[in-house]
């Protein structure tokens, strides 16, 4: 008998991927399609839902063909860019306008008005979120207020709303299932994460008719099956999960206190807080990590706006790097010259506040700076300072988490494009004073979707089974003296103080 396989779909902001895994979580085939970004106005970002759907079909068909057909595919899991919103006609499945992407800021004036009117506390208590146009609520509101006839049709029950997971589920099941999972619902700003239901007061506040909304289900469970003509056979769909939560599962962070940290364009840190939804006093987000068999596990989430963007800036704007990977050599060379001593060129700090400073500083008006240059400073010092900044910012986020009641984690499980850089991982371990763990398979988001599909499809019996499928590739152990670390962090905080508005 052939081993069951799992098909994971990762619908991201810039691309759509499908990966087939074996029953031990090892990838067998991958296909990817880029996604067009549509910028209709300043601060607006849209995607074409039809383009996303066609890409999903294409990548799924490609990986199924590469691995011997649909027969061995036990289950499908979907992970997706969160918050991005689609409204479509129930009758035809046709979107009434483009998807409004999470980055889109058109809801900002609505959000400002709500903050002004004093709704922040109540919204944070119910949803765990801070009022922001990132989340779905103002995107749906905008669509209903601006697409001709949309509001009337929504009230009559002719339209459906969903995040990308939900739209894809609708299409895959031929319109039979209108559902999302708890992690995606938690990012709409319409869902009470404690009561586990759409909140009628929030629906009123954002003028969203209940008739638009999907059923909210467990993250791993029964989401119906694909239309049989799509892939040659009806395949069960057994998981939907938001991308950051997918990564938390892909990193097997199932015990309260475990942390995953993703270093891509930005950096997202999620801490499993178990059955407790911890409110944040430091403007971090309280969110749902996953819901299994009706039991909700919560997470605290913090993000750093600029991680990989630092390397992109050094490469594309400053022309100091030909390729992102060169950053490691630059940093390591200086390292050899003696990072622990005061090397020639001095201690350079790079505060990458390109778009302001996030948690825990929260200064949207701050802008970037490179400080501490001397006649001896060279490109290497600046590049290394850029990598260090990503680590210092992680420290700041961990400090905010600690102040919100999170214990020092046993390790940081890292993923994302930047973790190819071993120097970065060592410095991260050194300045956080926490071991840093890189898994063998670094594409943890899509792996998480496969794990959850396997759990829902009976390939994995429990989370413990998934834990054993997670494999360590490289572990960086802290080896910096406390005194050195304290000195470096003091210098960083001085530098941050100088760029604050
Ligand atoms: P995203 O999913 O957000 O698009 P990825 O996870 O693909 O991002 O990570 C890409 C980022 O990682 C880019 O910003 C790139 O500059 C950075 N990066 C890639 N390789 C390295 C490296 N060896 N050292 C440091 N940064 C790197």
Short mmCIF file of C-alpha atoms and ligand atoms in Angstrom, two decimals:
data_model
loop_
_atom_site.label_atom_id
_atom_site.label_comp_id
_atom_site.label_asym_id
_atom_site.label_seq_id
_atom_site.Cartn_x
_atom_site.Cartn_y
_atom_site.Cartn_z
CA UNK A 1 0.00 0.00 0.00
CA UNK A 2 1.26 3.49 -0.77
CA UNK A 3 1.71 5.91 2.10
CA UNK A 4 -0.99 8.58 2.36
CA UNK A 5 0.12 12.00 1.14
CA UNK A 6 -0.97 15.46 2.27
CA UNK A 7 -1.55 18.44 -0.01
CA UNK A 8 -0.93 21.86 1.54
CA UNK A 9 -1.89 25.06 -0.22
CA UNK A 10 -0.09 28.24 0.89
CA UNK A 11 -1.83 31.28 -0.52
CA UNK A 12 0.57 34.11 0.40
CA UNK A 13 0.72 37.83 -0.30
CA UNK A 14 3.15 37.57 -3.19
CA UNK A 15 2.71 34.00 -4.36
CA UNK A 16 0.57 30.88 -4.28
CA UNK A 17 2.22 27.54 -3.56
CA UNK A 18 1.23 23.92 -3.24
CA UNK A 19 3.38 21.29 -1.56
CA UNK A 20 2.75 17.56 -1.28
CA UNK A 21 4.13 15.95 1.88
CA UNK A 22 4.48 12.33 2.88
CA UNK A 23 2.99 11.01 6.12
CA UNK A 24 6.15 12.03 8.03
CA UNK A 25 6.03 15.65 6.92
CA UNK A 26 8.71 15.37 4.24
CA UNK A 27 8.10 17.41 1.06
CA UNK A 28 7.73 15.44 -2.17
CA UNK A 29 6.76 18.09 -4.71
CA UNK A 30 6.38 21.89 -4.86
CA UNK A 31 4.82 24.29 -7.35
CA UNK A 32 4.54 28.05 -7.12
CA UNK A 33 2.90 30.92 -9.02
CA UNK A 34 3.58 34.62 -8.45
CA UNK A 35 0.68 36.90 -7.56
CA UNK A 36 0.11 40.30 -9.16
CA UNK A 37 -0.12 43.25 -6.76
CA UNK A 38 -2.69 45.85 -7.73
CA UNK A 39 -2.24 49.41 -6.42
CA UNK A 40 -5.32 51.43 -7.46
CA UNK A 41 -4.52 54.43 -5.22
CA UNK A 42 -2.02 55.58 -2.62
CA UNK A 43 -2.13 53.14 0.30
CA UNK A 44 -4.52 50.76 -1.49
CA UNK A 45 -3.47 47.15 -2.25
CA UNK A 46 -5.67 44.61 -4.04
CA UNK A 47 -5.48 41.08 -5.43
CA UNK A 48 -7.62 39.55 -8.16
CA UNK A 49 -9.47 36.60 -6.54
CA UNK A 50 -9.89 34.90 -9.94
CA UNK A 51 -6.14 35.02 -10.47
CA UNK A 52 -5.64 33.49 -7.01
CA UNK A 53 -8.14 30.73 -7.80
CA UNK A 54 -6.53 29.91 -11.15
CA UNK A 55 -3.11 29.82 -9.49
CA UNK A 56 -4.40 27.44 -6.80
CA UNK A 57 -5.76 25.07 -9.45
CA UNK A 58 -2.52 25.23 -11.41
CA UNK A 59 -0.13 24.59 -8.51
CA UNK A 60 -2.32 21.82 -7.03
CA UNK A 61 -2.64 20.05 -10.37
CA UNK A 62 1.13 20.33 -10.91
CA UNK A 63 2.10 18.71 -7.58
CA UNK A 64 -0.60 16.05 -7.83
CA UNK A 65 0.68 15.11 -11.30
CA UNK A 66 4.29 14.99 -10.04
CA UNK A 67 3.44 12.58 -7.23
CA UNK A 68 1.35 9.99 -9.01
CA UNK A 69 -2.17 11.40 -8.96
CA UNK A 70 -4.93 12.34 -6.54
CA UNK A 71 -5.63 8.81 -5.27
CA UNK A 72 -2.95 8.85 -2.59
CA UNK A 73 -3.84 12.33 -1.31
CA UNK A 74 -5.49 11.78 2.06
CA UNK A 75 -6.36 15.39 2.83
CA UNK A 76 -5.89 19.04 1.88
CA UNK A 77 -4.90 21.85 4.25
CA UNK A 78 -4.97 25.55 3.37
CA UNK A 79 -2.87 28.28 4.93
CA UNK A 80 -3.28 31.85 3.79
CA UNK A 81 -2.38 35.51 4.01
CA UNK A 82 -4.54 36.67 6.87
CA UNK A 83 -7.16 39.44 6.95
CA UNK A 84 -7.36 39.90 3.17
CA UNK A 85 -11.07 40.10 2.37
CA UNK A 86 -13.29 38.95 -0.50
CA UNK A 87 -17.03 39.45 -1.06
CA UNK A 88 -18.67 37.29 -3.73
CA UNK A 89 -22.08 36.37 -5.14
CA UNK A 90 -23.45 33.21 -3.61
CA UNK A 91 -25.31 32.31 -6.81
CA UNK A 92 -22.33 32.46 -9.19
CA UNK A 93 -19.30 32.46 -6.83
CA UNK A 94 -18.12 35.62 -8.62
CA UNK A 95 -16.38 38.28 -6.48
CA UNK A 96 -18.12 41.66 -6.67
CA UNK A 97 -14.77 43.47 -6.55
CA UNK A 98 -11.07 42.70 -6.00
CA UNK A 99 -9.83 41.31 -2.70
CA UNK A 100 -8.70 44.07 -0.35
CA UNK A 101 -5.28 43.02 0.95
CA UNK A 102 -4.20 43.19 4.61
CA UNK A 103 -1.67 45.96 3.82
CA UNK A 104 -4.39 48.19 2.36
CA UNK A 105 -4.87 51.36 4.43
CA UNK A 106 -8.16 52.66 2.99
CA UNK A 107 -9.96 51.84 6.23
CA UNK A 108 -7.61 54.08 8.26
CA UNK A 109 -10.03 57.07 8.55
CA UNK A 110 -12.79 54.73 9.78
CA UNK A 111 -10.38 53.29 12.33
CA UNK A 112 -9.32 56.74 13.50
CA UNK A 113 -12.98 57.68 14.02
CA UNK A 114 -13.59 54.53 16.09
CA UNK A 115 -10.54 55.23 18.23
CA UNK A 116 -11.71 58.81 18.66
CA UNK A 117 -15.13 57.56 19.74
CA UNK A 118 -13.47 55.45 22.46
CA UNK A 119 -14.09 51.95 21.08
CA UNK A 120 -10.50 50.69 21.43
CA UNK A 121 -10.86 49.10 24.87
CA UNK A 122 -14.06 47.18 24.06
CA UNK A 123 -12.70 45.97 20.72
CA UNK A 124 -9.42 44.84 22.29
CA UNK A 125 -11.31 43.00 25.05
CA UNK A 126 -13.44 41.05 22.60
CA UNK A 127 -11.14 40.49 19.63
CA UNK A 128 -7.65 40.75 21.16
CA UNK A 129 -6.83 43.21 18.35
CA UNK A 130 -6.00 46.90 18.25
CA UNK A 131 -8.21 48.97 15.98
CA UNK A 132 -6.41 48.95 12.65
CA UNK A 133 -7.26 48.87 8.96
CA UNK A 134 -5.09 45.72 8.63
CA UNK A 135 -7.99 43.66 9.94
CA UNK A 136 -10.97 42.67 7.80
CA UNK A 137 -13.79 44.68 9.38
CA UNK A 138 -13.21 48.03 7.68
CA UNK A 139 -12.39 46.28 4.38
CA UNK A 140 -15.83 44.61 4.33
CA UNK A 141 -17.44 47.86 5.39
CA UNK A 142 -15.69 49.68 2.57
CA UNK A 143 -16.85 47.13 -0.03
CA UNK A 144 -20.47 47.30 1.16
CA UNK A 145 -20.40 51.11 1.13
CA UNK A 146 -18.68 51.51 -2.23
CA UNK A 147 -19.65 48.71 -4.60
CA UNK A 148 -23.03 49.63 -6.16
CA UNK A 149 -25.97 47.77 -4.63
CA UNK A 150 -23.65 45.68 -2.39
CA UNK A 151 -25.24 46.58 0.92
CA UNK A 152 -28.80 45.85 -0.21
CA UNK A 153 -27.71 42.53 -1.72
CA UNK A 154 -25.73 41.62 1.39
CA UNK A 155 -28.76 42.22 3.58
CA UNK A 156 -30.88 40.02 1.30
CA UNK A 157 -28.35 37.19 1.71
CA UNK A 158 -27.20 37.24 -1.91
CA UNK A 159 -23.52 37.81 -1.04
CA UNK A 160 -20.86 36.00 0.97
CA UNK A 161 -17.79 37.36 2.77
CA UNK A 162 -14.64 35.45 3.49
CA UNK A 163 -10.91 35.69 4.06
CA UNK A 164 -8.83 33.92 1.39
CA UNK A 165 -9.10 30.46 3.03
CA UNK A 166 -12.88 30.79 3.01
CA UNK A 167 -13.08 31.95 -0.61
CA UNK A 168 -10.84 29.07 -1.74
CA UNK A 169 -12.90 26.59 0.28
CA UNK A 170 -16.06 27.86 -1.42
CA UNK A 171 -14.46 27.41 -4.85
CA UNK A 172 -12.91 24.01 -4.07
CA UNK A 173 -16.23 22.64 -2.79
CA UNK A 174 -18.20 24.12 -5.68
CA UNK A 175 -20.04 26.52 -3.36
CA UNK A 176 -21.19 23.80 -0.97
CA UNK A 177 -19.25 24.99 2.08
CA UNK A 178 -19.10 28.58 3.36
CA UNK A 179 -16.78 28.25 6.34
CA UNK A 180 -13.57 29.55 7.84
CA UNK A 181 -11.53 28.46 10.85
CA UNK A 182 -11.11 30.14 14.22
CA UNK A 183 -7.60 31.51 13.47
CA UNK A 184 -8.82 33.34 10.39
CA UNK A 185 -12.03 34.53 12.07
CA UNK A 186 -9.87 35.93 14.89
CA UNK A 187 -8.29 38.42 12.45
CA UNK A 188 -11.50 39.96 11.15
CA UNK A 189 -12.09 42.25 14.19
CA UNK A 190 -15.69 40.97 14.13
CA UNK A 191 -15.14 37.79 16.13
CA UNK A 192 -15.21 37.42 19.91
CA UNK A 193 -12.19 35.18 20.58
CA UNK A 194 -13.33 34.37 24.13
CA UNK A 195 -16.97 33.51 23.42
CA UNK A 196 -16.02 31.93 20.07
CA UNK A 197 -18.69 33.65 17.96
CA UNK A 198 -19.31 36.54 15.63
CA UNK A 199 -20.08 39.49 17.88
CA UNK A 200 -23.39 41.19 17.14
CA UNK A 201 -22.32 44.53 18.65
CA UNK A 202 -19.22 44.58 16.41
CA UNK A 203 -21.28 43.60 13.37
CA UNK A 204 -23.53 46.59 14.14
CA UNK A 205 -20.57 48.89 14.71
CA UNK A 206 -19.02 47.98 11.33
CA UNK A 207 -22.44 47.70 9.64
CA UNK A 208 -21.79 44.13 8.48
CA UNK A 209 -24.99 42.08 7.93
CA UNK A 210 -24.77 38.63 9.61
CA UNK A 211 -26.07 37.04 6.38
CA UNK A 212 -22.61 37.64 4.83
CA UNK A 213 -20.66 35.60 7.33
CA UNK A 214 -19.17 32.10 7.14
CA UNK A 215 -19.53 29.33 9.69
CA UNK A 216 -16.48 29.24 12.00
CA UNK A 217 -15.03 25.75 12.49
CA UNK A 218 -12.12 24.03 14.23
CA UNK A 219 -8.75 24.68 12.56
CA UNK A 220 -8.44 20.99 11.81
CA UNK A 221 -11.63 19.12 11.01
CA UNK A 222 -14.24 18.57 8.34
CA UNK A 223 -14.42 21.27 5.66
CA UNK A 224 -16.09 19.07 3.04
CA UNK A 225 -14.36 17.80 -0.08
CA UNK A 226 -13.22 19.13 -3.44
CA UNK A 227 -15.47 18.86 -6.47
CA UNK A 228 -14.42 15.61 -8.09
CA UNK A 229 -13.77 17.15 -11.51
CA UNK A 230 -11.10 19.54 -10.18
CA UNK A 231 -8.36 17.01 -9.44
CA UNK A 232 -9.84 13.78 -10.83
CA UNK A 233 -11.20 12.70 -7.46
CA UNK A 234 -12.98 14.29 -4.51
CA UNK A 235 -10.30 15.04 -1.88
CA UNK A 236 -11.25 15.79 1.74
CA UNK A 237 -10.37 19.29 2.96
CA UNK A 238 -9.33 18.93 6.59
CA UNK A 239 -7.64 22.17 7.71
CA UNK A 240 -7.72 25.94 7.29
CA UNK A 241 -5.21 28.09 9.18
CA UNK A 242 -3.86 31.64 9.02
CA UNK A 243 -0.22 31.82 7.91
CA UNK A 244 1.45 32.80 11.20
CA UNK A 245 -0.58 30.24 13.12
CA UNK A 246 0.34 27.71 10.43
CA UNK A 247 4.00 28.41 11.19
CA UNK A 248 3.40 27.96 14.93
CA UNK A 249 1.98 24.50 14.20
CA UNK A 250 4.71 23.76 11.63
CA UNK A 251 7.22 24.50 14.41
CA UNK A 252 5.33 22.13 16.72
CA UNK A 253 4.93 24.85 19.36
CA UNK A 254 2.14 23.07 21.23
CA UNK A 255 3.24 23.65 24.81
CA UNK A 256 2.37 26.94 26.52
CA UNK A 257 5.43 29.19 26.47
CA UNK A 258 6.87 27.85 23.21
CA UNK A 259 7.77 30.57 20.69
CA UNK A 260 8.19 30.70 16.94
CA UNK A 261 9.78 33.66 15.25
CA UNK A 262 9.56 34.15 11.49
CA UNK A 263 12.22 36.26 9.74
CA UNK A 264 10.93 37.18 6.30
CA UNK A 265 10.23 40.66 4.99
CA UNK A 266 9.00 41.51 8.49
CA UNK A 267 9.28 39.42 11.63
CA UNK A 268 6.36 37.78 13.42
CA UNK A 269 6.73 36.32 16.89
CA UNK A 270 3.97 34.07 18.26
CA UNK A 271 3.90 32.60 21.75
CA UNK A 272 1.59 29.74 22.62
CA UNK A 273 -0.29 30.81 25.79
CA UNK A 274 -2.38 27.65 26.12
CA UNK A 275 -5.99 27.95 27.22
CA UNK A 276 -5.37 31.49 28.51
CA UNK A 277 -6.04 34.50 26.29
CA UNK A 278 -3.55 36.96 27.78
CA UNK A 279 -4.42 40.61 27.33
CA UNK A 280 -1.42 42.75 26.34
CA UNK A 281 -0.51 46.00 28.00
CA UNK A 282 2.17 46.59 25.36
CA UNK A 283 0.01 46.73 22.28
CA UNK A 284 0.73 43.16 21.26
CA UNK A 285 -2.15 41.13 19.83
CA UNK A 286 -4.04 38.38 21.58
CA UNK A 287 -5.13 35.83 19.03
CA UNK A 288 -6.23 32.24 18.47
CA UNK A 289 -3.34 29.82 17.87
CA UNK A 290 -5.67 26.98 16.79
CA UNK A 291 -8.95 25.38 17.77
CA UNK A 292 -9.05 21.57 17.92
CA UNK A 293 -12.12 19.52 18.88
CA UNK A 294 -13.77 22.70 20.13
CA UNK A 295 -10.87 23.58 22.49
CA UNK A 296 -9.21 26.91 21.77
CA UNK A 297 -5.49 27.48 22.27
CA UNK A 298 -4.45 31.13 22.35
CA UNK A 299 -1.31 33.02 21.36
CA UNK A 300 0.25 36.40 21.90
CA UNK A 301 1.63 37.95 18.74
CA UNK A 302 4.15 40.69 18.18
CA UNK A 303 5.66 41.92 14.96
CA UNK A 304 8.68 43.83 13.73
CA UNK A 305 7.99 45.83 10.58
CA UNK A 306 11.50 45.66 9.19
CA UNK A 307 13.57 42.47 9.17
CA UNK A 308 14.41 41.27 5.62
CA UNK A 309 13.69 44.79 4.39
CA UNK A 310 16.97 45.83 6.07
CA UNK A 311 18.87 43.42 3.82
CA UNK A 312 16.81 44.49 0.80
CA UNK A 313 17.68 48.13 1.53
CA UNK A 314 21.40 47.32 1.88
CA UNK A 315 21.25 45.49 -1.46
CA UNK A 316 18.86 47.60 -3.57
CA UNK A 317 19.15 51.14 -2.22
CA UNK A 318 22.58 51.32 -0.61
CA UNK A 319 24.15 48.87 -3.12
CA UNK A 320 26.36 47.47 -0.38
CA UNK A 321 25.37 43.88 -1.16
CA UNK A 322 25.11 42.05 -4.48
CA UNK A 323 23.00 39.34 -2.90
CA UNK A 324 21.27 38.95 0.47
CA UNK A 325 23.49 35.98 1.35
CA UNK A 326 26.65 38.15 1.19
CA UNK A 327 25.54 39.75 4.44
CA UNK A 328 26.71 36.69 6.33
CA UNK A 329 30.26 36.89 5.01
CA UNK A 330 30.52 40.61 5.80
CA UNK A 331 29.32 40.08 9.35
CA UNK A 332 31.42 36.99 9.97
CA UNK A 333 34.62 38.67 8.75
CA UNK A 334 34.24 41.41 11.30
CA UNK A 335 33.39 38.78 13.84
CA UNK A 336 36.79 37.23 13.32
CA UNK A 337 38.39 40.61 13.89
CA UNK A 338 36.89 40.48 17.36
CA UNK A 339 33.29 41.48 17.95
CA UNK A 340 33.78 41.05 21.67
CA UNK A 341 36.53 43.66 21.76
CA UNK A 342 36.12 47.22 20.63
CA UNK A 343 37.20 46.59 17.07
CA UNK A 344 38.46 49.32 14.79
CA UNK A 345 35.51 51.08 13.22
CA UNK A 346 33.68 51.11 16.49
CA UNK A 347 30.22 50.01 17.30
CA UNK A 348 27.86 51.00 14.51
CA UNK A 349 24.09 50.86 15.07
CA UNK A 350 21.51 50.73 12.30
CA UNK A 351 17.98 51.58 13.42
CA UNK A 352 15.78 50.46 10.51
CA UNK A 353 12.76 52.59 11.37
CA UNK A 354 11.91 52.95 7.66
CA UNK A 355 8.19 53.05 8.46
CA UNK A 356 8.34 54.00 12.13
CA UNK A 357 9.01 51.81 15.14
CA UNK A 358 6.69 49.00 16.23
CA UNK A 359 6.43 47.08 19.51
CA UNK A 360 7.31 48.07 22.14
CA UNK A 361 8.30 51.60 21.04
CA UNK A 362 5.25 52.45 18.89
CA UNK A 363 6.45 55.57 17.19
CA UNK A 364 5.02 55.89 13.66
CA UNK A 365 6.97 59.12 13.12
CA UNK A 366 10.44 57.71 13.83
CA UNK A 367 12.68 57.25 10.80
CA UNK A 368 15.80 55.16 10.21
CA UNK A 369 19.38 56.09 11.04
CA UNK A 370 22.90 54.70 11.04
CA UNK A 371 24.83 55.87 14.09
CA UNK A 372 28.33 55.58 15.47
CA UNK A 373 30.31 55.87 12.21
CA UNK A 374 34.03 56.66 12.43
CA UNK A 375 36.73 57.05 9.74
CA UNK A 376 37.38 53.32 10.07
CA UNK A 377 33.79 52.17 9.59
CA UNK A 378 33.18 50.31 6.38
CA UNK A 379 30.42 48.51 4.54
CA UNK A 380 30.94 45.49 6.79
CA UNK A 381 30.11 47.46 9.91
CA UNK A 382 26.91 48.81 8.38
CA UNK A 383 25.81 45.42 7.06
CA UNK A 384 26.50 43.75 10.37
CA UNK A 385 24.64 46.53 12.18
CA UNK A 386 21.65 45.82 9.92
CA UNK A 387 21.65 42.13 10.87
CA UNK A 388 22.16 43.00 14.53
CA UNK A 389 19.19 45.36 14.43
CA UNK A 390 16.88 42.46 13.59
CA UNK A 391 18.16 40.66 16.69
CA UNK A 392 17.95 43.71 18.97
CA UNK A 393 14.36 44.28 17.86
CA UNK A 394 13.57 40.66 18.72
CA UNK A 395 15.00 41.34 22.20
CA UNK A 396 12.72 44.34 22.57
CA UNK A 397 9.71 42.28 21.56
CA UNK A 398 10.65 39.53 24.03
CA UNK A 399 10.93 42.19 26.72
CA UNK A 400 7.40 43.39 25.92
CA UNK A 401 6.16 39.79 26.05
CA UNK A 402 7.87 39.29 29.39
CA UNK A 403 6.18 42.40 30.73
CA UNK A 404 2.86 40.96 29.55
CA UNK A 405 3.50 37.90 31.71
CA UNK A 406 5.25 35.49 29.33
CA UNK A 407 8.09 33.49 30.90
CA UNK A 408 11.47 33.34 29.16
CA UNK A 409 10.94 30.70 26.44
CA UNK A 410 13.07 27.54 26.41
CA UNK A 411 14.09 28.30 22.80
CA UNK A 412 13.24 30.43 19.79
CA UNK A 413 12.13 28.27 16.88
CA UNK A 414 12.96 30.31 13.81
CA UNK A 415 11.91 30.21 10.16
CA UNK A 416 11.67 32.54 7.14
CA UNK A 417 14.16 33.52 4.42
CA UNK A 418 16.69 35.19 6.75
CA UNK A 419 17.43 32.04 8.75
CA UNK A 420 19.73 30.85 5.99
CA UNK A 421 22.14 33.24 7.73
CA UNK A 422 23.91 31.33 10.51
CA UNK A 423 25.73 34.39 11.79
CA UNK A 424 22.36 36.02 12.39
CA UNK A 425 21.14 32.99 14.34
CA UNK A 426 24.21 32.97 16.56
CA UNK A 427 23.94 36.68 17.27
CA UNK A 428 20.23 36.23 17.96
CA UNK A 429 20.99 33.53 20.52
CA UNK A 430 23.73 35.71 22.02
CA UNK A 431 21.73 38.90 22.51
CA UNK A 432 18.46 37.23 23.56
CA UNK A 433 20.37 34.75 25.75
CA UNK A 434 17.98 32.07 24.47
CA UNK A 435 18.91 29.05 22.30
CA UNK A 436 17.79 29.47 18.68
CA UNK A 437 16.52 26.42 16.78
CA UNK A 438 16.31 26.06 13.02
CA UNK A 439 14.25 23.13 11.71
CA UNK A 440 15.30 20.86 8.83
CA UNK A 441 12.30 21.98 6.79
CA UNK A 442 12.16 25.74 7.09
CA UNK A 443 8.88 26.26 5.19
CA UNK A 444 6.95 25.88 8.41
CA UNK A 445 3.79 27.71 7.33
CA UNK A 446 2.91 25.24 4.62
CA UNK A 447 4.16 22.35 6.76
CA UNK A 448 1.76 23.48 9.50
CA UNK A 449 -1.16 23.32 7.07
CA UNK A 450 -0.10 19.79 6.11
CA UNK A 451 0.25 18.74 9.76
CA UNK A 452 -3.24 20.04 10.53
CA UNK A 453 -4.70 18.38 7.43
CA UNK A 454 -3.03 15.15 8.54
CA UNK A 455 -4.51 15.55 12.00
CA UNK A 456 -8.00 16.12 10.56
CA UNK A 457 -7.56 13.35 8.00
CA UNK A 458 -6.40 10.69 10.43
CA UNK A 459 -2.77 10.56 9.19
CA UNK A 460 -1.58 11.92 12.54
CA UNK A 461 -3.34 10.66 15.66
CA UNK A 462 -2.41 13.58 17.91
CA UNK A 463 -0.24 16.65 18.35
CA UNK A 464 2.39 14.34 19.87
CA UNK A 465 2.68 12.60 16.51
CA UNK A 466 3.33 15.95 14.89
CA UNK A 467 5.94 16.81 17.54
CA UNK A 468 8.00 13.81 16.53
CA UNK A 469 7.78 14.81 12.84
CA UNK A 470 9.44 18.19 13.64
CA UNK A 471 13.22 17.90 13.13
CA UNK A 472 16.04 20.11 14.33
CA UNK A 473 18.66 21.17 11.79
CA UNK A 474 20.83 23.62 13.72
CA UNK A 475 20.86 25.00 17.24
CA UNK A 476 22.67 28.20 18.18
CA UNK A 477 23.49 28.28 21.88
CA UNK A 478 24.09 31.62 23.66
CA UNK A 479 27.77 32.13 24.42
CA UNK A 480 28.08 35.88 24.93
CA UNK A 481 29.17 37.24 28.30
CA UNK A 482 26.39 39.08 30.18
CA UNK A 483 28.53 42.19 30.35
CA UNK A 484 29.01 42.28 26.57
CA UNK A 485 25.32 41.73 25.93
CA UNK A 486 24.30 44.46 28.38
CA UNK A 487 26.71 46.88 26.71
CA UNK A 488 25.41 46.11 23.23
CA UNK A 489 21.77 46.46 24.28
CA UNK A 490 22.48 49.72 26.08
CA UNK A 491 24.03 51.07 22.88
CA UNK A 492 21.01 49.90 20.87
CA UNK A 493 18.55 51.58 23.22
CA UNK A 494 20.57 54.81 23.06
CA UNK A 495 20.39 54.63 19.27
CA UNK A 496 16.63 54.01 19.33
CA UNK A 497 16.13 56.98 21.64
CA UNK A 498 17.86 59.19 19.12
CA UNK A 499 15.58 58.29 16.21
CA UNK A 500 12.33 58.69 18.12
CA UNK A 501 10.31 61.63 16.97
P1 LIG B 1 8.54 36.81 2.71
O1 LIG B 1 7.89 35.46 2.93
O2 LIG B 1 8.18 37.83 3.73
O3 LIG B 1 8.43 37.31 1.30
P2 LIG B 1 11.01 35.28 2.95
O4 LIG B 1 10.70 34.43 4.12
O5 LIG B 1 11.06 34.68 1.59
O6 LIG B 1 10.10 36.59 2.95
O7 LIG B 1 12.43 35.97 3.26
C1 LIG B 1 13.02 36.83 2.35
C2 LIG B 1 13.88 37.84 3.07
O8 LIG B 1 15.03 37.19 3.61
C3 LIG B 1 14.36 38.91 2.13
O9 LIG B 1 14.11 40.17 2.72
C4 LIG B 1 15.86 38.66 2.00
O10 LIG B 1 16.56 39.88 1.89
C5 LIG B 1 16.20 37.94 3.29
N1 LIG B 1 17.32 37.00 3.14
C6 LIG B 1 17.43 35.97 2.27
N2 LIG B 1 18.59 35.32 2.43
C7 LIG B 1 19.26 35.95 3.44
C8 LIG B 1 20.53 35.76 4.08
N3 LIG B 1 21.34 34.75 3.74
N4 LIG B 1 20.87 36.62 5.08
C9 LIG B 1 20.03 37.61 5.45
N5 LIG B 1 18.84 37.84 4.88
C10 LIG B 1 18.44 37.02 3.89
#
